[in-house]
Every structure is written in C-alpha cells, then in structure tokens.
mmCIF file of C-alpha atoms in Angstrom:
data_model
loop_
_atom_site.group_PDB
_atom_site.id
_atom_site.type_symbol
_atom_site.label_atom_id
_atom_site.label_comp_id
_atom_site.label_asym_id
_atom_site.label_seq_id
_atom_site.Cartn_x
_atom_site.Cartn_y
_atom_site.Cartn_z
ATOM 1 C CA UNK A 1 -12.545 15.915 23.296
ATOM 2 C CA UNK A 2 -8.868 15.312 23.923
ATOM 3 C CA UNK A 3 -7.345 12.820 21.489
ATOM 4 C CA UNK A 4 -5.250 9.918 22.715
ATOM 5 C CA UNK A 5 -2.009 11.342 21.299
ATOM 6 C CA UNK A 6 -2.804 14.996 22.001
ATOM 7 C CA UNK A 7 -3.513 15.930 18.363
ATOM 8 C CA UNK A 8 -6.139 18.397 17.283
ATOM 9 C CA UNK A 9 -9.285 17.080 15.602
ATOM 10 C CA UNK A 10 -8.033 18.152 12.165
ATOM 11 C CA UNK A 11 -4.429 16.985 12.543
ATOM 12 C CA UNK A 12 -2.685 14.085 10.829
ATOM 13 C CA UNK A 13 -0.346 11.856 12.766
ATOM 14 C CA UNK A 14 3.348 12.561 12.002
ATOM 15 C CA UNK A 15 4.108 11.259 8.499
ATOM 16 C CA UNK A 16 7.577 10.199 7.277
ATOM 17 C CA UNK A 17 8.354 8.757 3.832
ATOM 18 C CA UNK A 18 11.799 7.231 3.238
ATOM 19 C CA UNK A 19 12.365 6.695 -0.488
ATOM 20 C CA UNK A 20 14.558 3.961 -2.009
ATOM 21 C CA UNK A 21 14.173 1.895 1.140
ATOM 22 C CA UNK A 22 15.003 -1.412 -0.562
ATOM 23 C CA UNK A 23 17.967 -2.140 -2.819
ATOM 24 C CA UNK A 24 16.459 -4.187 -5.640
ATOM 25 C CA UNK A 25 12.962 -2.843 -6.340
ATOM 26 C CA UNK A 26 12.619 -0.241 -9.100
ATOM 27 C CA UNK A 27 10.642 1.854 -6.623
ATOM 28 C CA UNK A 28 10.327 1.551 -2.851
ATOM 29 C CA UNK A 29 9.697 3.455 0.361
ATOM 30 C CA UNK A 30 9.023 3.021 4.038
ATOM 31 C CA UNK A 31 6.051 5.146 5.047
ATOM 32 C CA UNK A 32 5.249 5.839 8.685
ATOM 33 C CA UNK A 33 1.975 7.437 9.725
ATOM 34 C CA UNK A 34 2.186 7.656 13.474
ATOM 35 C CA UNK A 35 2.855 4.106 14.645
ATOM 36 C CA UNK A 36 1.638 2.528 11.402
ATOM 37 C CA UNK A 37 4.579 1.516 9.215
ATOM 38 C CA UNK A 38 4.360 0.036 5.720
ATOM 39 C CA UNK A 39 7.069 -1.009 3.259
ATOM 40 C CA UNK A 40 5.862 -0.234 -0.265
ATOM 41 C CA UNK A 41 7.578 -1.507 -3.411
ATOM 42 C CA UNK A 42 6.958 -1.257 -7.147
ATOM 43 C CA UNK A 43 8.399 -3.984 -9.381
ATOM 44 C CA UNK A 44 8.370 -4.012 -13.183
ATOM 45 C CA UNK A 45 7.608 -7.149 -15.179
ATOM 46 C CA UNK A 46 7.753 -7.229 -18.978
ATOM 47 C CA UNK A 47 4.454 -9.019 -19.481
ATOM 48 C CA UNK A 48 0.768 -8.486 -18.799
ATOM 49 C CA UNK A 49 -2.118 -10.678 -17.605
ATOM 50 C CA UNK A 50 -3.646 -12.908 -20.298
ATOM 51 C CA UNK A 51 -6.640 -10.601 -20.801
ATOM 52 C CA UNK A 52 -4.297 -7.813 -21.945
ATOM 53 C CA UNK A 53 -2.023 -9.798 -24.285
ATOM 54 C CA UNK A 54 -1.808 -8.138 -27.694
ATOM 55 C CA UNK A 55 -3.498 -4.962 -26.432
ATOM 56 C CA UNK A 56 -0.323 -2.804 -26.264
ATOM 57 C CA UNK A 57 -1.587 -1.780 -22.821
ATOM 58 C CA UNK A 58 0.064 -2.170 -19.445
ATOM 59 C CA UNK A 59 -1.319 -3.047 -16.025
ATOM 60 C CA UNK A 60 -0.862 -2.081 -12.395
ATOM 61 C CA UNK A 61 -1.773 -4.551 -9.682
ATOM 62 C CA UNK A 62 -1.225 -4.730 -5.931
ATOM 63 C CA UNK A 63 -0.673 -7.175 -3.103
ATOM 64 C CA UNK A 64 -1.075 -6.380 0.593
ATOM 65 C CA UNK A 65 0.121 -8.305 3.617
ATOM 66 C CA UNK A 66 0.667 -7.838 7.316
ATOM 67 C CA UNK A 67 3.501 -9.331 9.353
ATOM 68 C CA UNK A 68 2.353 -11.649 12.168
ATOM 69 C CA UNK A 69 3.532 -9.237 14.883
ATOM 70 C CA UNK A 70 2.450 -6.044 13.169
ATOM 71 C CA UNK A 71 -0.346 -6.047 15.749
ATOM 72 C CA UNK A 72 -0.467 -6.373 19.531
ATOM 73 C CA UNK A 73 -1.330 -10.067 19.290
ATOM 74 C CA UNK A 74 0.367 -12.325 16.747
ATOM 75 C CA UNK A 75 -1.777 -13.176 13.753
ATOM 76 C CA UNK A 76 -1.346 -16.233 11.551
ATOM 77 C CA UNK A 77 0.344 -15.732 8.182
ATOM 78 C CA UNK A 78 -2.233 -15.939 5.427
ATOM 79 C CA UNK A 79 -0.024 -18.318 3.460
ATOM 80 C CA UNK A 80 -0.524 -20.759 6.355
ATOM 81 C CA UNK A 81 -4.283 -20.438 5.955
ATOM 82 C CA UNK A 82 -3.966 -21.241 2.270
ATOM 83 C CA UNK A 83 -5.508 -18.079 0.849
ATOM 84 C CA UNK A 84 -5.799 -14.347 1.561
ATOM 85 C CA UNK A 85 -8.706 -13.165 3.683
ATOM 86 C CA UNK A 86 -11.572 -11.182 2.220
ATOM 87 C CA UNK A 87 -10.183 -8.045 3.901
ATOM 88 C CA UNK A 88 -6.785 -8.546 2.273
ATOM 89 C CA UNK A 89 -8.332 -9.046 -1.163
ATOM 90 C CA UNK A 90 -10.456 -5.925 -0.720
ATOM 91 C CA UNK A 91 -7.430 -3.802 0.215
ATOM 92 C CA UNK A 92 -5.331 -5.168 -2.659
ATOM 93 C CA UNK A 93 -8.050 -4.262 -5.147
ATOM 94 C CA UNK A 94 -8.428 -0.816 -3.590
ATOM 95 C CA UNK A 95 -4.704 -0.046 -3.924
ATOM 96 C CA UNK A 96 -4.649 -1.222 -7.537
ATOM 97 C CA UNK A 97 -7.797 0.737 -8.488
ATOM 98 C CA UNK A 98 -6.549 3.884 -6.791
ATOM 99 C CA UNK A 99 -3.240 3.991 -8.618
ATOM 100 C CA UNK A 100 -4.525 2.844 -11.997
ATOM 101 C CA UNK A 101 -6.900 5.799 -11.904
ATOM 102 C CA UNK A 102 -4.096 8.312 -12.540
ATOM 103 C CA UNK A 103 -1.915 6.296 -14.945
ATOM 104 C CA UNK A 104 -2.396 6.135 -18.717
ATOM 105 C CA UNK A 105 -1.987 2.383 -19.091
ATOM 106 C CA UNK A 106 -1.859 2.673 -22.889
ATOM 107 C CA UNK A 107 1.527 4.406 -22.549
ATOM 108 C CA UNK A 108 3.022 1.644 -20.375
ATOM 109 C CA UNK A 109 3.344 -0.873 -23.169
ATOM 110 C CA UNK A 110 2.728 -4.530 -22.390
ATOM 111 C CA UNK A 111 4.306 -4.557 -18.957
ATOM 112 C CA UNK A 112 2.986 -4.873 -15.423
ATOM 113 C CA UNK A 113 3.935 -2.897 -12.339
ATOM 114 C CA UNK A 114 3.428 -4.969 -9.214
ATOM 115 C CA UNK A 115 2.839 -2.944 -6.059
ATOM 116 C CA UNK A 116 3.505 -4.630 -2.731
ATOM 117 C CA UNK A 117 2.373 -3.108 0.553
ATOM 118 C CA UNK A 118 3.762 -4.977 3.565
ATOM 119 C CA UNK A 119 2.596 -3.737 6.948
ATOM 120 C CA UNK A 120 5.332 -4.156 9.525
ATOM 121 C CA UNK A 121 3.480 -2.300 12.287
ATOM 122 C CA UNK A 122 -0.234 -1.498 12.451
ATOM 123 C CA UNK A 123 -1.958 1.214 14.443
ATOM 124 C CA UNK A 124 -4.910 2.057 12.210
ATOM 125 C CA UNK A 125 -5.052 3.323 8.631
ATOM 126 C CA UNK A 126 -2.963 0.584 7.020
ATOM 127 C CA UNK A 127 -4.871 0.676 3.715
ATOM 128 C CA UNK A 128 -4.716 4.451 3.391
ATOM 129 C CA UNK A 129 -1.045 4.490 4.374
ATOM 130 C CA UNK A 130 -0.379 1.787 1.766
ATOM 131 C CA UNK A 131 -1.974 3.862 -0.998
ATOM 132 C CA UNK A 132 -0.023 6.987 -0.085
ATOM 133 C CA UNK A 133 3.274 5.077 0.042
ATOM 134 C CA UNK A 134 2.646 2.947 -3.035
ATOM 135 C CA UNK A 135 2.143 6.093 -5.105
ATOM 136 C CA UNK A 136 5.685 7.192 -4.252
ATOM 137 C CA UNK A 137 7.104 3.749 -5.102
ATOM 138 C CA UNK A 138 5.121 3.733 -8.361
ATOM 139 C CA UNK A 139 6.502 7.103 -9.466
ATOM 140 C CA UNK A 140 10.074 5.937 -8.876
ATOM 141 C CA UNK A 141 9.415 2.759 -10.895
ATOM 142 C CA UNK A 142 7.993 4.840 -13.749
ATOM 143 C CA UNK A 143 10.985 7.160 -13.543
ATOM 144 C CA UNK A 144 13.190 4.083 -13.882
ATOM 145 C CA UNK A 145 11.459 3.313 -17.185
ATOM 146 C CA UNK A 146 11.947 6.894 -18.375
ATOM 147 C CA UNK A 147 15.601 6.987 -17.273
ATOM 148 C CA UNK A 148 16.258 3.765 -19.228
ATOM 149 C CA UNK A 149 14.580 5.189 -22.343
ATOM 150 C CA UNK A 150 11.783 2.616 -22.178
ATOM 151 C CA UNK A 151 9.137 5.323 -21.764
ATOM 152 C CA UNK A 152 9.408 8.816 -23.177
ATOM 153 C CA UNK A 153 7.460 10.443 -20.355
ATOM 154 C CA UNK A 154 5.741 9.703 -17.066
ATOM 155 C CA UNK A 155 2.224 8.481 -17.908
ATOM 156 C CA UNK A 156 0.758 9.979 -14.725
ATOM 157 C CA UNK A 157 -1.963 12.629 -14.610
ATOM 158 C CA UNK A 158 -2.001 13.454 -10.891
ATOM 159 C CA UNK A 159 -0.891 12.544 -7.384
ATOM 160 C CA UNK A 160 -2.866 10.118 -5.207
ATOM 161 C CA UNK A 161 -3.065 9.891 -1.425
ATOM 162 C CA UNK A 162 -5.536 8.589 1.133
ATOM 163 C CA UNK A 163 -6.535 9.058 4.736
ATOM 164 C CA UNK A 164 -9.239 8.105 7.200
ATOM 165 C CA UNK A 165 -11.846 10.211 8.930
ATOM 166 C CA UNK A 166 -14.398 9.238 11.498
ATOM 167 C CA UNK A 167 -16.827 10.181 14.200
ATOM 168 C CA UNK A 168 -15.687 9.313 17.703
ATOM 169 C CA UNK A 169 -17.735 10.251 20.763
ATOM 170 C CA UNK A 170 -19.682 12.706 18.642
ATOM 171 C CA UNK A 171 -16.562 14.448 17.241
ATOM 172 C CA UNK A 172 -15.376 14.354 13.646
ATOM 173 C CA UNK A 173 -11.682 13.405 13.553
ATOM 174 C CA UNK A 174 -9.000 13.122 10.881
ATOM 175 C CA UNK A 175 -6.633 10.151 10.562
ATOM 176 C CA UNK A 176 -7.825 7.699 13.202
ATOM 177 C CA UNK A 177 -5.351 5.592 15.119
ATOM 178 C CA UNK A 178 -6.400 2.050 16.048
ATOM 179 C CA UNK A 179 -7.843 2.921 19.438
ATOM 180 C CA UNK A 180 -9.972 5.694 17.924
ATOM 181 C CA UNK A 181 -10.989 3.494 14.996
ATOM 182 C CA UNK A 182 -12.070 0.668 17.291
ATOM 183 C CA UNK A 183 -14.593 2.903 19.065
ATOM 184 C CA UNK A 184 -15.682 5.008 16.076
ATOM 185 C CA UNK A 185 -19.364 5.629 15.444
ATOM 186 C CA UNK A 186 -18.497 6.315 11.796
ATOM 187 C CA UNK A 187 -15.413 4.998 10.010
ATOM 188 C CA UNK A 188 -14.473 6.277 6.552
ATOM 189 C CA UNK A 189 -11.511 5.842 4.184
ATOM 190 C CA UNK A 190 -11.118 8.400 1.423
ATOM 191 C CA UNK A 191 -8.812 8.353 -1.614
ATOM 192 C CA UNK A 192 -8.296 11.559 -3.582
ATOM 193 C CA UNK A 193 -6.080 13.054 -6.261
ATOM 194 C CA UNK A 194 -3.808 16.022 -5.769
ATOM 195 C CA UNK A 195 -6.412 18.175 -7.515
ATOM 196 C CA UNK A 196 -9.002 17.145 -4.953
ATOM 197 C CA UNK A 197 -10.940 14.727 -7.154
ATOM 198 C CA UNK A 198 -12.440 11.703 -5.419
ATOM 199 C CA UNK A 199 -11.265 8.212 -6.334
ATOM 200 C CA UNK A 200 -12.957 6.172 -3.633
ATOM 201 C CA UNK A 201 -15.068 6.655 -0.509
ATOM 202 C CA UNK A 202 -15.516 3.767 1.912
ATOM 203 C CA UNK A 203 -17.800 4.866 4.717
ATOM 204 C CA UNK A 204 -19.748 2.943 7.327
ATOM 205 C CA UNK A 205 -21.884 3.873 10.309
ATOM 206 C CA UNK A 206 -20.711 1.453 12.966
ATOM 207 C CA UNK A 207 -23.388 2.589 15.421
ATOM 208 C CA UNK A 208 -25.773 5.450 14.590
ATOM 209 C CA UNK A 209 -26.388 6.671 11.016
ATOM 210 C CA UNK A 210 -24.689 9.906 10.014
ATOM 211 C CA UNK A 211 -26.141 12.901 8.204
ATOM 212 C CA UNK A 212 -25.332 14.269 4.757
ATOM 213 C CA UNK A 213 -23.968 17.376 6.476
ATOM 214 C CA UNK A 214 -21.574 15.210 8.514
ATOM 215 C CA UNK A 215 -20.536 13.401 5.325
ATOM 216 C CA UNK A 216 -19.658 16.702 3.691
ATOM 217 C CA UNK A 217 -17.727 17.804 6.768
ATOM 218 C CA UNK A 218 -15.777 14.531 6.755
ATOM 219 C CA UNK A 219 -14.982 14.940 3.053
ATOM 220 C CA UNK A 220 -13.679 18.451 3.756
ATOM 221 C CA UNK A 221 -11.607 17.109 6.641
ATOM 222 C CA UNK A 222 -10.167 14.343 4.456
ATOM 223 C CA UNK A 223 -9.360 16.800 1.674
ATOM 224 C CA UNK A 224 -7.379 18.924 4.119
ATOM 225 C CA UNK A 225 -5.386 15.900 5.280
ATOM 226 C CA UNK A 226 -4.805 14.571 1.770
ATOM 227 C CA UNK A 227 -3.567 17.984 0.625
ATOM 228 C CA UNK A 228 -0.887 17.756 3.322
ATOM 229 C CA UNK A 229 0.013 14.201 2.279
ATOM 230 C CA UNK A 230 0.322 15.208 -1.377
ATOM 231 C CA UNK A 231 2.526 18.150 -0.401
ATOM 232 C CA UNK A 232 4.810 15.690 1.422
ATOM 233 C CA UNK A 233 4.822 13.326 -1.581
ATOM 234 C CA UNK A 234 5.870 16.247 -3.796
ATOM 235 C CA UNK A 235 8.725 17.193 -1.471
ATOM 236 C CA UNK A 236 9.953 13.606 -1.124
ATOM 237 C CA UNK A 237 9.795 12.906 -4.863
ATOM 238 C CA UNK A 238 11.657 16.136 -5.595
ATOM 239 C CA UNK A 239 14.665 14.892 -3.622
ATOM 240 C CA UNK A 240 17.567 13.342 -5.538
#
C-alpha cells in the first residue's frame, strides 16, 4: 500500500529535536515527529512527595496536556472540565514510568523532577513523541544538577524512546500518523531502552485479532524505529 505521506512501511516520519527550547526550565526541547509537535520540559524541585519523605530517594513525575487547537477541531481545556481525562492520566503515568525505569532514584536525593509534555500540534503519536522528547529534557535537567555539583554523576542507565506501530489495511506500519491510526486494525505503542529492552507495550486489536507472529514483527519494526530515535537523541545531546 502507498502511505498517505509517501513513506515506506518501515520509515519514521521526519523527527527534529530542538534542545533548550525554553529559557527557564532546567531541561527543555521542542520535538517534532512529522506534524506532531510537543514542548517537553524538566523542572527540578527540592522536595519529594509525602510517601518519600525521609527516604533519601528522589522522584520523577509527569504531566501531559494538549492545547485546544492542537487538533483539527478545538477541544475544551481540561482545567475547564475540572479534572484531567482518563486518557490524560494514563499518558502522564506512562511517561513517568518510562523515564523512572532508567534512573537510579536513590542517587537523586530528596528532590523531584517534574516532566511536562505540552502538545501544541497533534497528528498521531503524541504519547510516544512525549516520551522521546521528555528523555532529552530529563538528561539536560540531570546535567544541570551535575554541573552545579549537586550530583556527582548522571544517575541514568540507558536511553529511552518510544514509537507506534500498527496494522492498516493488512499492512504492518511504523509510526502511524493520525489518519493511519484512525483506521488501524491494530494499534500499538512501544517504549524501549537504547539497548533494546522493553519498558512498555500497549497493543490493541481495534478490529480483528492479530497473531503472535504479527506481534513479533511489530516489535521488530518498533525496535528499528526506536534505534533511529535513540541515535538522534545521542546526536542532539552531544551538541553543546
């Protein structure tokens, strides 16, 4: 099948990461994956949630939001509704889990790093884009702590990135845009480390069930895409 934007089945959309996008945050970037654009920030606070007080351990947590006109039709701000939707809460928890998985929280001391992922334009893959961008912002925030002699080393064991895969019209595709996602027979979000270890798999058959063989093919496809994303993260974080 011919994809909407002319990509091959195993191709990511064009990915751009602009580091230090905001002036005040200890870590920040604007990440663009095709037409999906997310501002990611990492902010340091010298305290932890009540359940960690006195533990000498730090915490990483995340918030996710979407601007009203990030989509084709304006959506209501969640603050107007009075609380975040179930989808928003799910994505926030996913981002936090993903990035905590590669950080030694015992080396952070009793401080919290708040990750904020704000979607300014959505065209599919906002949660996976948020994870990939928030990792870059997190590393810069941790570097801030090292540069200010608050930490002696980066407490990070590996890179983290995420992408989507799916089955559309019988074809397995990498990195679905919104139009592909909306008609997918299978929709899957995959989070992995730079070493290829799995952090999270979120997969659903929207129409017909999929086989174990197709699952393995989709995991291979995701690993290929995530390897490219991690390579980009490495290049971006190596820049001064």
